[in-house]
């Protein structure tokens, strides 16, 4: 357990020591996402949302490490109608290496951990609407890998797209379903913070 706690602290310390007086880029981002859950019968993908904050730490000329803290709505819809909707809310921590390919254009890849905050099955039969808490049906921890690209329209405003490929099982009772997402987002960075 001590190694699990000490490893991230060691990585952060090395990053901070390597940058000295370099600028940190921090900001906010938000956007939509297409959620696909594998091995779920009678379901279709859902279009939901995500948003949060990020911190970018330069480590070399065109290379940086970016960490994010996001709130993410995930789930699926009933394939026949919209009577049933599963909605799960996660707190996610993506960490990635970011490489500037061309002026304003960067690509990134890394890993993501997520913690399930809440889960509800929403039922709307046309006459009444109900919501049932079913968090116990899902695993509390989720992880995966990610890759994407971002383009800075101005020094502060950017647009981006990312694919998150879930590697962990979603349900407590089954080892097959996994979550995959495609994200499109807008970001705004506040530049110039010195360490």
Coordinates of C-alpha atoms in Angstrom, one line a residue:
X1 CA 0.0 0.0 0.0
X2 CA 2.9 2.4 0.8
X3 CA 4.4 1.8 -2.7
X4 CA 1.0 2.7 -4.3
X5 CA 1.0 6.0 -2.4
X6 CA 4.7 6.8 -2.8
X7 CA 5.0 6.1 -6.6
X8 CA 2.6 9.0 -7.7
X9 CA 4.4 11.4 -5.2
X10 CA 7.8 10.4 -6.7
X11 CA 6.6 11.1 -10.3
X12 CA 5.1 14.5 -9.3
X13 CA 8.4 15.4 -7.5
X14 CA 10.5 14.5 -10.5
X15 CA 8.2 16.5 -12.8
X16 CA 8.3 19.6 -10.6
X17 CA 12.1 19.4 -10.2
X18 CA 12.6 19.1 -13.9
X19 CA 10.6 22.2 -14.8
X20 CA 12.1 24.7 -12.4
X21 CA 10.7 28.1 -13.6
X22 CA 8.8 26.8 -16.6
X23 CA 5.2 27.9 -17.0
X24 CA 2.3 25.7 -16.0
X25 CA -0.8 25.6 -18.1
X26 CA -4.0 25.1 -16.3
X27 CA -7.6 25.5 -17.4
X28 CA -11.0 24.1 -17.8
X29 CA -12.6 21.9 -20.4
X30 CA -16.1 20.6 -21.2
X31 CA -17.8 18.7 -24.0
X32 CA -20.0 15.9 -25.2
X33 CA -19.2 12.2 -25.4
X34 CA -20.6 9.1 -27.1
X35 CA -20.7 6.2 -24.7
X36 CA -20.6 2.6 -25.9
X37 CA -20.9 -0.3 -23.4
X38 CA -19.9 -3.7 -24.8
X39 CA -21.9 -7.0 -24.4
X40 CA -25.2 -5.3 -23.3
X41 CA -28.2 -6.7 -25.1
X42 CA -31.1 -4.4 -26.1
X43 CA -29.1 -1.3 -25.6
X44 CA -27.8 1.6 -27.7
X45 CA -25.1 4.1 -27.3
X46 CA -25.8 7.3 -25.3
X47 CA -24.7 10.9 -26.0
X48 CA -23.8 12.5 -22.7
X49 CA -21.3 15.0 -21.3
X50 CA -18.1 15.6 -19.3
X51 CA -16.2 18.5 -17.9
X52 CA -13.5 19.5 -15.4
X53 CA -10.1 21.0 -15.0
X54 CA -6.6 20.2 -16.2
X55 CA -2.9 21.0 -15.4
X56 CA -0.2 20.7 -18.0
X57 CA 3.4 20.4 -16.9
X58 CA 6.2 21.0 -19.5
X59 CA 9.0 18.4 -19.2
X60 CA 10.9 19.0 -22.5
X61 CA 10.8 21.3 -25.5
X62 CA 7.6 19.9 -27.1
X63 CA 6.7 17.3 -24.5
X64 CA 4.4 17.8 -21.5
X65 CA 2.5 15.8 -18.9
X66 CA -1.2 16.6 -18.5
X67 CA -3.4 15.5 -15.6
X68 CA -7.1 16.2 -15.5
X69 CA -9.9 15.9 -12.9
X70 CA -13.2 15.3 -14.7
X71 CA -16.9 14.7 -13.9
X72 CA -18.3 12.3 -16.5
X73 CA -21.8 11.1 -17.2
X74 CA -21.9 7.6 -18.7
X75 CA -24.5 5.0 -19.5
X76 CA -26.7 3.4 -22.1
X77 CA -30.2 3.7 -23.5
X78 CA -32.8 1.0 -24.2
X79 CA -32.5 0.1 -27.9
X80 CA -36.3 -0.2 -28.6
X81 CA -37.3 3.1 -27.0
X82 CA -36.1 5.7 -24.5
X83 CA -38.2 4.1 -21.7
X84 CA -35.1 2.9 -19.9
X85 CA -31.8 4.8 -19.4
X86 CA -28.9 3.8 -17.2
X87 CA -26.9 6.8 -16.0
X88 CA -23.6 6.5 -14.1
X89 CA -21.5 9.5 -12.9
X90 CA -17.8 9.1 -12.5
X91 CA -15.0 11.2 -11.1
X92 CA -12.1 10.5 -13.5
X93 CA -8.4 11.2 -13.4
X94 CA -6.7 10.9 -16.8
X95 CA -2.9 11.3 -17.0
X96 CA -1.2 11.5 -20.3
X97 CA 1.9 12.4 -22.3
X98 CA 1.3 15.3 -24.7
X99 CA 3.5 16.0 -27.7
X100 CA 3.3 19.1 -29.9
X101 CA 3.3 18.0 -33.5
X102 CA 2.9 21.3 -35.2
X103 CA 2.1 24.9 -34.1
X104 CA -1.1 24.6 -32.1
X105 CA -1.6 20.9 -32.8
X106 CA -0.7 18.2 -30.2
X107 CA -1.4 14.5 -29.8
X108 CA -1.7 12.8 -26.4
X109 CA -1.9 9.3 -25.0
X110 CA -2.1 7.9 -21.5
X111 CA -4.2 6.1 -18.9
X112 CA -7.3 7.0 -17.0
X113 CA -8.8 5.9 -13.6
X114 CA -12.4 6.5 -12.6
X115 CA -14.4 6.2 -9.4
X116 CA -18.2 5.6 -9.6
X117 CA -20.0 8.4 -7.7
X118 CA -23.6 7.4 -8.4
X119 CA -25.7 5.1 -10.7
X120 CA -29.4 5.3 -11.5
X121 CA -31.8 3.5 -13.8
X122 CA -34.3 6.0 -15.1
X123 CA -37.7 4.7 -16.2
X124 CA -40.1 6.8 -18.3
X125 CA -43.2 4.8 -19.6
X126 CA -45.0 7.9 -20.8
X127 CA -47.2 8.1 -17.8
X128 CA -44.8 8.3 -15.0
X129 CA -41.0 8.9 -14.4
X130 CA -39.0 7.0 -11.8
X131 CA -35.4 6.7 -10.9
X132 CA -33.9 3.7 -9.1
X133 CA -30.5 3.8 -7.4
X134 CA -28.5 0.8 -8.5
X135 CA -24.9 1.7 -7.7
X136 CA -24.3 -1.8 -6.0
X137 CA -24.7 -3.4 -9.5
X138 CA -21.6 -1.7 -10.7
X139 CA -17.9 -1.9 -9.8
X140 CA -16.7 1.2 -8.0
X141 CA -13.4 1.5 -9.9
X142 CA -12.9 1.8 -13.6
X143 CA -9.7 2.2 -15.7
X144 CA -8.6 2.3 -19.3
X145 CA -6.2 3.8 -21.9
X146 CA -6.8 6.9 -24.0
X147 CA -5.5 8.7 -27.1
X148 CA -6.5 11.9 -28.8
X149 CA -5.5 15.2 -30.4
X150 CA -6.0 18.9 -29.6
X151 CA -5.7 22.1 -31.6
X152 CA -5.3 25.6 -30.1
X153 CA -7.4 28.1 -32.0
X154 CA -5.9 30.9 -30.0
X155 CA -3.3 30.9 -27.2
X156 CA -6.1 30.1 -24.7
X157 CA -8.9 28.4 -26.6
X158 CA -8.7 24.9 -27.9
X159 CA -10.7 22.1 -29.4
X160 CA -10.0 18.4 -29.1
X161 CA -11.1 14.8 -29.5
X162 CA -10.3 11.7 -27.6
X163 CA -11.0 8.0 -27.5
X164 CA -11.1 6.3 -24.1
X165 CA -10.9 2.5 -24.2
X166 CA -12.1 0.9 -21.0
X167 CA -10.2 -2.2 -19.8
X168 CA -12.1 -3.0 -16.6
X169 CA -15.4 -4.7 -16.1
X170 CA -18.3 -2.4 -15.4
X171 CA -20.8 -4.8 -13.7
X172 CA -20.3 -6.7 -10.4
X173 CA -22.0 -9.8 -11.8
X174 CA -20.4 -10.0 -15.2
X175 CA -16.8 -9.9 -16.5
X176 CA -17.7 -8.9 -20.1
X177 CA -19.2 -5.4 -20.3
X178 CA -16.7 -2.5 -20.7
X179 CA -17.1 1.2 -21.4
X180 CA -15.6 2.9 -24.4
X181 CA -16.1 6.6 -25.1
X182 CA -15.5 9.1 -27.9
X183 CA -15.1 12.7 -26.6
X184 CA -15.2 16.0 -28.3
X185 CA -14.5 19.1 -26.2
X186 CA -13.6 22.7 -25.9
X187 CA -10.8 23.8 -23.5
X188 CA -9.7 27.2 -22.1
X189 CA -6.3 27.5 -20.5
X190 CA -5.0 30.2 -18.1
X191 CA -1.3 30.5 -19.0
X192 CA 1.6 31.9 -17.1
X193 CA 1.5 30.4 -13.6
X194 CA 5.1 30.0 -12.4
X195 CA 6.4 27.2 -10.1

